[in-house]
Amino acid sequence: MSVPDGKRWFLPKESLDALIAVLHQQQYVVIGPVFHDRAIRLEQVQRADQLARGVRDEHSGGQYRLIDGNQELLFEYVVGPDSAKKFFFPPRQELFSLHVKGEQFVIDKVGPAAPKLAILGLRPCDLAAIAVQDRVFGYHQPAGDEAPWASGFRCESELYYTQAREQSLLIAVNCVRPGGTCFCASWGNGPQVNKDMPYDLAMTEMRKGFVIRSKSRKGAAIISSLSLRDADDAEVELEGLLLQRAAEHMGRQLQTDDLPQLLDRAIDSPHWDNVAKRCLSCGNCTMVCPTCFCSTVSDSDDLATGSTTRTREWESCYTHQFSYTTSGPVRSSIRARYRHWLRHKLDTWHDQFGVSGCVGCGRCITWCPVGIDLTAEVESIRRYDSRDENHAPPRITVEARP
Amino acid sequence: MITPAARPEPHCGHDTWYPLAARITNVVQENFNTRTITLEMVDQAQRNDYQWRPGQFNMLYVPSVGEAAISISSDSDKPQVLEHTIRTVGSVTRAIEHMPVGSVVGLRGPFGEGWPIEAIEGKDVVMMCGGIGLAPLRPMVYWLLNHREMCRRVVLLYGCRTPEDRLYADELEQWHEDPRIDVLVTVDNATSQWVGPVGVVTNLLRRIKVSARETVVMVCGPRILNRVGAWSFLQLHVPPEQVYVSLERNMNCGFGRCGHCQYGPKFVCRDGPVFRYSDIHDIFAKEEV
Ligand SMILES: Cc1cc2nc3c(=O)[nH]c(=O)nc-3n(C[C@H](O)[C@H](O)[C@H](O)COP(=O)(O)OP(=O)(O)OC[C@H]3O[C@@H](n4cnc5c(N)ncnc54)[C@H](O)[C@@H]3O)c2cc1C
Ligand code: SF4
Ligand code: SF4
Ligand code: FES
């Protein structure tokens, strides 16, 4: 059954608990945005009253603040430091434990089973980021709902990703109040979902309830089990107005059409030295970015049992050990590390995965302790670039060599 | 060997974090800090399945210590005999250094794109390497000797610090006598017995004639040799499409997922470690890419 894209239902606020109950019935662990650690975090919820309510967020370079909002509204904020990444690609994941017996490696423990998650309150940029990581970890959203990852064996950590993704249910919330560092619209990734994004249900919040639409069979089944009424014309019109206004109020903008070429040319840009003076190389931007995928697997021993556990953890390209070799780190300067990160996001990601590595969520701007702003850095690079008469990419010719 | 329940499918270790068990069957001390160990897969089926190409590498694993990327240095026509020439520089390599014959190490692989066997047909092949860089080229030498009719001249240029540092010293002597291959070895510091050339390996280019259009070049050494080596061939007008360089990067997964080995748009573990110069010319001269 395919659901016509235009079809909308209305979910009254009181029915959010019914929605969560249906998800529980279907054995989902339900994740939603909650107020925790003085931030909006994504955590497990049992009831709708655990969701953050009546809070707004203020974002700018290096600044994040929650303030009182409209008590009638549940989703007046945008993204916090968490993203769906932490569920499908956990920050710390045990792969297996083993010990050596004679000439054999004996497996003591295999990694955890992939969870069955329903994530409520993902933003359009979050969905775009999931689509990016789907490419990175080799999961492709199927045309129908068929199991997509069945083709061929992959390494254990990818198996976890693909299983968790396959079992997941994604409920998005469109943004009617974009944040101060958001620039999803520059990428075409928001403020509302589009048909290329991986979601099952998408909602737009109004005072009394949500206009809700479904994209998948799983989503349609949930709609019908809630026996929702159709959204009326006024509601659909209001949704359109809210989302159009949101698109006009993005906190940031980025000219995205020429970024790979620009950053190819910019490999020797003087601007990298400017950024290097400010960047602390703390790696925050890579930790909060919903698409960054670097990781390190390392060993730890249980001295009591003699078993060794191999664990995969998120890694950042801003550390020294990331590129360490016997002759020292490949990228020893901060200049080179920021350049690597920015070029990876906006340029070489295209070569590797056919898409941009940035979706415009703004997290790296908000959570940078010194407020380094990707959109502003790109603009500076662009200014240097247009000053440069010589637009030809650097060619290494034999003659040019000493 | 891994218990079947934990291993969804039998395979050769190039798309998994599970190490295959391999026993050390022989150890040769090459020089003061480098040894060549011979590995044999413990499991008979895995031993029979394992195929590889010159230039590929394995991740060797010592439980509770970690993994290191090590090139396979033996003859790929005898794929079950897996030699690895290892220079002791840190934790994993030191742990392996202390392992006697009969010990078991973990192995994942083979990984990466090897040397361009397809590109050498009817051409001259010139290999240039320094120090431990001879290890990944040794399988190429074997391959060229086994399939000698494939190409025209075969030249190996090798540089190391002192005569005592030479890897595979006996074999180098043999190849030196072999009419099918020209071997030139140079050292940075000579000892009294040394009668060969002294100086950097690129100096050896003065001693051979390179017919630029007809030559395929393979370079493997420390970072500086990769650059100076590749450029010296370009200066002799060897086309950039015919110059191949084996690069080194920090590696963790080996199969293009962990991000550590990135080199511009490339993953060195998956797209390399051997690269064609013309494919990386725009970043090759750049620092800290
Ligand atoms: C494709 C490839 C083939 C190689 N082939 C050989 C070979 O045939 N013989 C040989 O002796 N060495 C080879 N090396 C280098 C070898 O991988 C390192 O010397 C080894 O990883 C050092 O590990 P360690 O634990 O002993 O050192 P430590 O310094 O304790 O290692 C610490 C960390 O740094 C990383 N690291 C350190 N040095 C290097 C390095 N040079 N390259 C990549 N990662 C490094 C390790 O993976 C580890 O994560 C190769 C490297 C690559 C990338
Ligand atoms: S680079 Fe920054 S704005 Fe882009 S997706 Fe990552 S965190 Fe969001
Ligand atoms: S850009 Fe900001 S967040 Fe990223 S490493 Fe530098 S200081 Fe940290
Ligand atoms: S070593 Fe992990 S991506 Fe290359």
mmCIF file of N, CA and C in Angstrom, chain A residues 139-217:
data_model
loop_
_atom_site.group_PDB
_atom_site.id
_atom_site.type_symbol
_atom_site.label_atom_id
_atom_site.label_comp_id
_atom_site.label_asym_id
_atom_site.label_seq_id
_atom_site.Cartn_x
_atom_site.Cartn_y
_atom_site.Cartn_z
ATOM 1 N N TYR A 139 23.815 0.977 4.247
ATOM 2 C CA TYR A 139 22.402 0.628 4.350
ATOM 3 C C TYR A 139 21.648 1.485 3.354
ATOM 4 N N HIS A 140 20.839 0.874 2.537
ATOM 5 C CA HIS A 140 20.075 1.699 1.610
ATOM 6 C C HIS A 140 18.593 1.550 1.852
ATOM 7 N N GLN A 141 17.952 2.658 1.955
ATOM 8 C CA GLN A 141 16.511 2.672 2.164
ATOM 9 C C GLN A 141 15.845 2.001 0.970
ATOM 10 N N PRO A 142 15.027 1.002 1.233
ATOM 11 C CA PRO A 142 14.404 0.269 0.130
ATOM 12 C C PRO A 142 13.285 1.074 -0.517
ATOM 13 N N ALA A 143 12.931 0.666 -1.740
ATOM 14 C CA ALA A 143 11.813 1.319 -2.413
ATOM 15 C C ALA A 143 10.521 1.019 -1.661
ATOM 16 N N GLY A 144 10.287 -0.275 -1.365
ATOM 17 C CA GLY A 144 9.143 -0.633 -0.527
ATOM 18 C C GLY A 144 9.625 -0.644 0.901
ATOM 19 N N ASP A 145 9.269 -1.663 1.639
ATOM 20 C CA ASP A 145 9.791 -1.774 2.998
ATOM 21 C C ASP A 145 10.615 -3.050 3.175
ATOM 22 N N GLU A 146 11.085 -3.636 2.074
ATOM 23 C CA GLU A 146 11.781 -4.928 2.165
ATOM 24 C C GLU A 146 13.111 -4.769 2.890
ATOM 25 N N ALA A 147 13.536 -5.865 3.491
ATOM 26 C CA ALA A 147 14.822 -5.843 4.192
ATOM 27 C C ALA A 147 15.931 -5.512 3.203
ATOM 28 N N PRO A 148 16.605 -4.417 3.391
ATOM 29 C CA PRO A 148 17.541 -3.928 2.395
ATOM 30 C C PRO A 148 18.973 -4.399 2.603
ATOM 31 N N TRP A 149 19.291 -4.880 3.797
ATOM 32 C CA TRP A 149 20.694 -5.099 4.101
ATOM 33 C C TRP A 149 21.096 -6.536 3.887
ATOM 34 N N ALA A 150 20.164 -7.343 3.327
ATOM 35 C CA ALA A 150 20.416 -8.775 3.204
ATOM 36 C C ALA A 150 21.563 -9.094 2.253
ATOM 37 N N SER A 151 21.940 -8.133 1.414
ATOM 38 C CA SER A 151 22.926 -8.452 0.388
ATOM 39 C C SER A 151 24.338 -8.478 0.947
ATOM 40 N N GLY A 152 24.887 -9.688 1.079
ATOM 41 C CA GLY A 152 26.297 -9.820 1.410
ATOM 42 C C GLY A 152 26.623 -9.573 2.862
ATOM 43 N N PHE A 153 27.717 -10.136 3.281
ATOM 44 C CA PHE A 153 28.146 -10.000 4.660
ATOM 45 C C PHE A 153 28.907 -8.701 4.840
ATOM 46 N N ARG A 154 28.692 -8.052 5.955
ATOM 47 C CA ARG A 154 29.469 -6.872 6.288
ATOM 48 C C ARG A 154 30.051 -7.062 7.676
ATOM 49 N N CYS A 155 30.961 -6.161 8.023
ATOM 50 C CA CYS A 155 31.604 -6.296 9.320
ATOM 51 C C CYS A 155 30.577 -6.094 10.428
ATOM 52 N N GLU A 156 30.941 -6.568 11.611
ATOM 53 C CA GLU A 156 29.987 -6.657 12.719
ATOM 54 C C GLU A 156 29.354 -5.315 13.073
ATOM 55 N N SER A 157 30.169 -4.250 13.075
ATOM 56 C CA SER A 157 29.619 -2.969 13.487
ATOM 57 C C SER A 157 28.611 -2.464 12.467
ATOM 58 N N GLU A 158 28.833 -2.773 11.191
ATOM 59 C CA GLU A 158 27.860 -2.368 10.182
ATOM 60 C C GLU A 158 26.599 -3.195 10.267
ATOM 61 N N LEU A 159 26.765 -4.447 10.642
ATOM 62 C CA LEU A 159 25.615 -5.309 10.813
ATOM 63 C C LEU A 159 24.696 -4.730 11.888
ATOM 64 N N TYR A 160 25.307 -4.229 12.946
ATOM 65 C CA TYR A 160 24.543 -3.595 14.018
ATOM 66 C C TYR A 160 23.800 -2.390 13.465
ATOM 67 N N TYR A 161 24.511 -1.561 12.720
ATOM 68 C CA TYR A 161 23.891 -0.358 12.154
ATOM 69 C C TYR A 161 22.709 -0.737 11.263
ATOM 70 N N THR A 162 22.958 -1.655 10.344
ATOM 71 C CA THR A 162 21.908 -1.969 9.370
ATOM 72 C C THR A 162 20.709 -2.628 10.046
ATOM 73 N N GLN A 163 20.980 -3.471 11.056
ATOM 74 C CA GLN A 163 19.847 -4.084 11.750
ATOM 75 C C GLN A 163 19.063 -3.048 12.542
ATOM 76 N N ALA A 164 19.779 -2.197 13.258
ATOM 77 C CA ALA A 164 19.086 -1.179 14.053
ATOM 78 C C ALA A 164 18.282 -0.254 13.145
ATOM 79 N N ARG A 165 18.846 0.084 11.998
ATOM 80 C CA ARG A 165 18.130 0.957 11.064
ATOM 81 C C ARG A 165 16.908 0.265 10.485
ATOM 82 N N GLU A 166 17.099 -0.993 10.116
ATOM 83 C CA GLU A 166 16.007 -1.754 9.527
ATOM 84 C C GLU A 166 14.820 -1.848 10.489
ATOM 85 N N GLN A 167 15.138 -2.009 11.773
ATOM 86 C CA GLN A 167 14.070 -2.181 12.765
ATOM 87 C C GLN A 167 13.500 -0.856 13.253
ATOM 88 N N SER A 168 14.102 0.241 12.837
ATOM 89 C CA SER A 168 13.721 1.507 13.459
ATOM 90 C C SER A 168 12.461 2.091 12.840
ATOM 91 N N LEU A 169 11.812 2.930 13.636
ATOM 92 C CA LEU A 169 10.672 3.698 13.158
ATOM 93 C C LEU A 169 11.007 5.164 13.428
ATOM 94 N N LEU A 170 10.942 5.982 12.392
ATOM 95 C CA LEU A 170 11.384 7.366 12.549
ATOM 96 C C LEU A 170 10.184 8.307 12.444
ATOM 97 N N ILE A 171 9.950 9.045 13.516
ATOM 98 C CA ILE A 171 8.846 9.997 13.547
ATOM 99 C C ILE A 171 9.432 11.401 13.594
ATOM 100 N N ALA A 172 9.251 12.127 12.522
ATOM 101 C CA ALA A 172 9.889 13.437 12.408
ATOM 102 C C ALA A 172 8.940 14.540 12.843
ATOM 103 N N VAL A 173 9.532 15.633 13.268
ATOM 104 C CA VAL A 173 8.755 16.836 13.561
ATOM 105 C C VAL A 173 9.322 17.964 12.704
ATOM 106 N N ASN A 174 8.479 18.546 11.880
ATOM 107 C CA ASN A 174 8.927 19.667 11.057
ATOM 108 C C ASN A 174 9.237 20.868 11.945
ATOM 109 N N CYS A 175 10.136 21.731 11.473
ATOM 110 C CA CYS A 175 10.551 22.866 12.297
ATOM 111 C C CYS A 175 9.750 24.109 11.933
ATOM 112 N N VAL A 176 9.007 24.634 12.893
ATOM 113 C CA VAL A 176 8.315 25.896 12.633
ATOM 114 C C VAL A 176 9.108 27.062 13.215
ATOM 115 N N ARG A 177 10.120 26.756 14.034
ATOM 116 C CA ARG A 177 10.926 27.800 14.656
ATOM 117 C C ARG A 177 12.399 27.421 14.526
ATOM 118 N N PRO A 178 13.004 27.652 13.370
ATOM 119 C CA PRO A 178 14.400 27.237 13.182
ATOM 120 C C PRO A 178 15.309 27.920 14.195
ATOM 121 N N GLY A 179 16.426 27.266 14.503
ATOM 122 C CA GLY A 179 17.361 27.806 15.486
ATOM 123 C C GLY A 179 18.324 28.805 14.862
ATOM 124 N N GLY A 180 19.057 29.484 15.739
ATOM 125 C CA GLY A 180 19.953 30.537 15.292
ATOM 126 C C GLY A 180 21.135 30.067 14.473
ATOM 127 N N THR A 181 21.481 28.781 14.563
ATOM 128 C CA THR A 181 22.616 28.299 13.773
ATOM 129 C C THR A 181 22.182 27.351 12.659
ATOM 130 N N CYS A 182 20.879 27.231 12.459
ATOM 131 C CA CYS A 182 20.370 26.305 11.435
ATOM 132 C C CYS A 182 20.580 26.856 10.023
ATOM 133 N N PHE A 183 21.002 25.985 9.095
ATOM 134 C CA PHE A 183 21.008 26.375 7.682
ATOM 135 C C PHE A 183 20.610 25.211 6.787
ATOM 136 N N CYS A 184 19.675 24.393 7.278
ATOM 137 C CA CYS A 184 19.221 23.236 6.513
ATOM 138 C C CYS A 184 18.625 23.650 5.176
ATOM 139 N N ALA A 185 17.938 24.806 5.149
ATOM 140 C CA ALA A 185 17.270 25.212 3.912
ATOM 141 C C ALA A 185 18.281 25.435 2.791
ATOM 142 N N SER A 186 19.508 25.843 3.158
ATOM 143 C CA SER A 186 20.530 26.039 2.128
ATOM 144 C C SER A 186 20.868 24.730 1.419
ATOM 145 N N TRP A 187 20.668 23.610 2.102
ATOM 146 C CA TRP A 187 20.947 22.290 1.512
ATOM 147 C C TRP A 187 19.670 21.642 0.981
ATOM 148 N N GLY A 188 18.526 22.278 1.151
ATOM 149 C CA GLY A 188 17.268 21.621 0.777
ATOM 150 C C GLY A 188 16.888 20.525 1.759
ATOM 151 N N ASN A 189 17.384 20.621 2.995
ATOM 152 C CA ASN A 189 17.123 19.585 4.005
ATOM 153 C C ASN A 189 16.126 20.039 5.067
ATOM 154 N N GLY A 190 15.353 21.014 4.829
ATOM 155 C CA GLY A 190 14.415 21.487 5.836
ATOM 156 C C GLY A 190 13.886 22.837 5.429
ATOM 157 N N PRO A 191 13.073 23.442 6.259
ATOM 158 C CA PRO A 191 12.651 23.019 7.609
ATOM 159 C C PRO A 191 11.550 21.962 7.621
ATOM 160 N N GLN A 192 11.130 21.496 6.444
ATOM 161 C CA GLN A 192 10.173 20.392 6.492
ATOM 162 C C GLN A 192 10.731 19.186 5.748
ATOM 163 N N VAL A 193 10.183 18.012 6.071
ATOM 164 C CA VAL A 193 10.677 16.773 5.460
ATOM 165 C C VAL A 193 10.375 16.793 3.958
ATOM 166 N N ASN A 194 11.161 16.061 3.212
ATOM 167 C CA ASN A 194 10.818 15.861 1.807
ATOM 168 C C ASN A 194 10.811 14.374 1.487
ATOM 169 N N LYS A 195 10.351 14.052 0.304
ATOM 170 C CA LYS A 195 10.051 12.649 0.020
ATOM 171 C C LYS A 195 11.304 11.770 -0.059
ATOM 172 N N ASP A 196 12.483 12.375 -0.217
ATOM 173 C CA ASP A 196 13.700 11.577 -0.279
ATOM 174 C C ASP A 196 14.224 11.199 1.104
ATOM 175 N N MET A 197 13.643 11.764 2.140
ATOM 176 C CA MET A 197 14.178 11.512 3.482
ATOM 177 C C MET A 197 13.608 10.227 4.063
ATOM 178 N N PRO A 198 14.418 9.547 4.882
ATOM 179 C CA PRO A 198 13.929 8.316 5.493
ATOM 180 C C PRO A 198 13.093 8.609 6.741
ATOM 181 N N TYR A 199 11.782 8.560 6.600
ATOM 182 C CA TYR A 199 10.941 8.703 7.795
ATOM 183 C C TYR A 199 9.690 7.862 7.612
ATOM 184 N N ASP A 200 9.030 7.574 8.717
ATOM 185 C CA ASP A 200 7.782 6.835 8.658
ATOM 186 C C ASP A 200 6.601 7.775 8.860
ATOM 187 N N LEU A 201 6.711 8.643 9.860
ATOM 188 C CA LEU A 201 5.675 9.633 10.110
ATOM 189 C C LEU A 201 6.340 10.988 10.244
ATOM 190 N N ALA A 202 5.624 12.038 9.830
ATOM 191 C CA ALA A 202 6.144 13.386 10.039
ATOM 192 C C ALA A 202 5.007 14.270 10.521
ATOM 193 N N MET A 203 5.303 15.079 11.525
ATOM 194 C CA MET A 203 4.258 15.892 12.136
ATOM 195 C C MET A 203 4.655 17.370 12.143
ATOM 196 N N THR A 204 3.623 18.217 12.106
ATOM 197 C CA THR A 204 3.846 19.641 12.305
ATOM 198 C C THR A 204 3.005 20.063 13.497
ATOM 199 N N GLU A 205 3.641 20.720 14.451
ATOM 200 C CA GLU A 205 2.930 21.020 15.694
ATOM 201 C C GLU A 205 2.108 22.306 15.601
ATOM 202 N N MET A 206 0.864 22.226 16.119
ATOM 203 C CA MET A 206 0.021 23.408 16.302
ATOM 204 C C MET A 206 -0.447 23.411 17.740
ATOM 205 N N ARG A 207 -1.246 24.407 18.112
ATOM 206 C CA ARG A 207 -1.594 24.492 19.524
ATOM 207 C C ARG A 207 -2.332 23.255 20.023
ATOM 208 N N LYS A 208 -3.317 22.803 19.256
ATOM 209 C CA LYS A 208 -4.173 21.712 19.735
ATOM 210 C C LYS A 208 -3.651 20.319 19.380
ATOM 211 N N GLY A 209 -2.783 20.274 18.414
ATOM 212 C CA GLY A 209 -2.335 18.946 17.991
ATOM 213 C C GLY A 209 -1.378 19.033 16.826
ATOM 214 N N PHE A 210 -1.257 17.916 16.127
ATOM 215 C CA PHE A 210 -0.276 17.819 15.053
ATOM 216 C C PHE A 210 -0.950 17.458 13.744
ATOM 217 N N VAL A 211 -0.541 18.115 12.677
ATOM 218 C CA VAL A 211 -0.874 17.614 11.348
ATOM 219 C C VAL A 211 0.174 16.560 11.045
ATOM 220 N N ILE A 212 -0.285 15.368 10.697
ATOM 221 C CA ILE A 212 0.645 14.245 10.596
ATOM 222 C C ILE A 212 0.495 13.561 9.244
ATOM 223 N N ARG A 213 1.596 13.158 8.657
ATOM 224 C CA ARG A 213 1.550 12.411 7.400
ATOM 225 C C ARG A 213 2.437 11.192 7.522
ATOM 226 N N SER A 214 2.182 10.236 6.646
ATOM 227 C CA SER A 214 2.924 8.988 6.722
ATOM 228 C C SER A 214 3.639 8.742 5.407
ATOM 229 N N LYS A 215 4.797 8.092 5.477
ATOM 230 C CA LYS A 215 5.505 7.803 4.233
ATOM 231 C C LYS A 215 5.638 6.310 3.998
ATOM 232 N N SER A 216 5.506 5.514 5.058
ATOM 233 C CA SER A 216 5.804 4.091 4.909
ATOM 234 C C SER A 216 4.621 3.247 5.347
ATOM 235 N N ARG A 217 4.735 1.962 5.071
ATOM 236 C CA ARG A 217 3.715 1.021 5.496
ATOM 237 C C ARG A 217 3.605 0.997 7.022
#
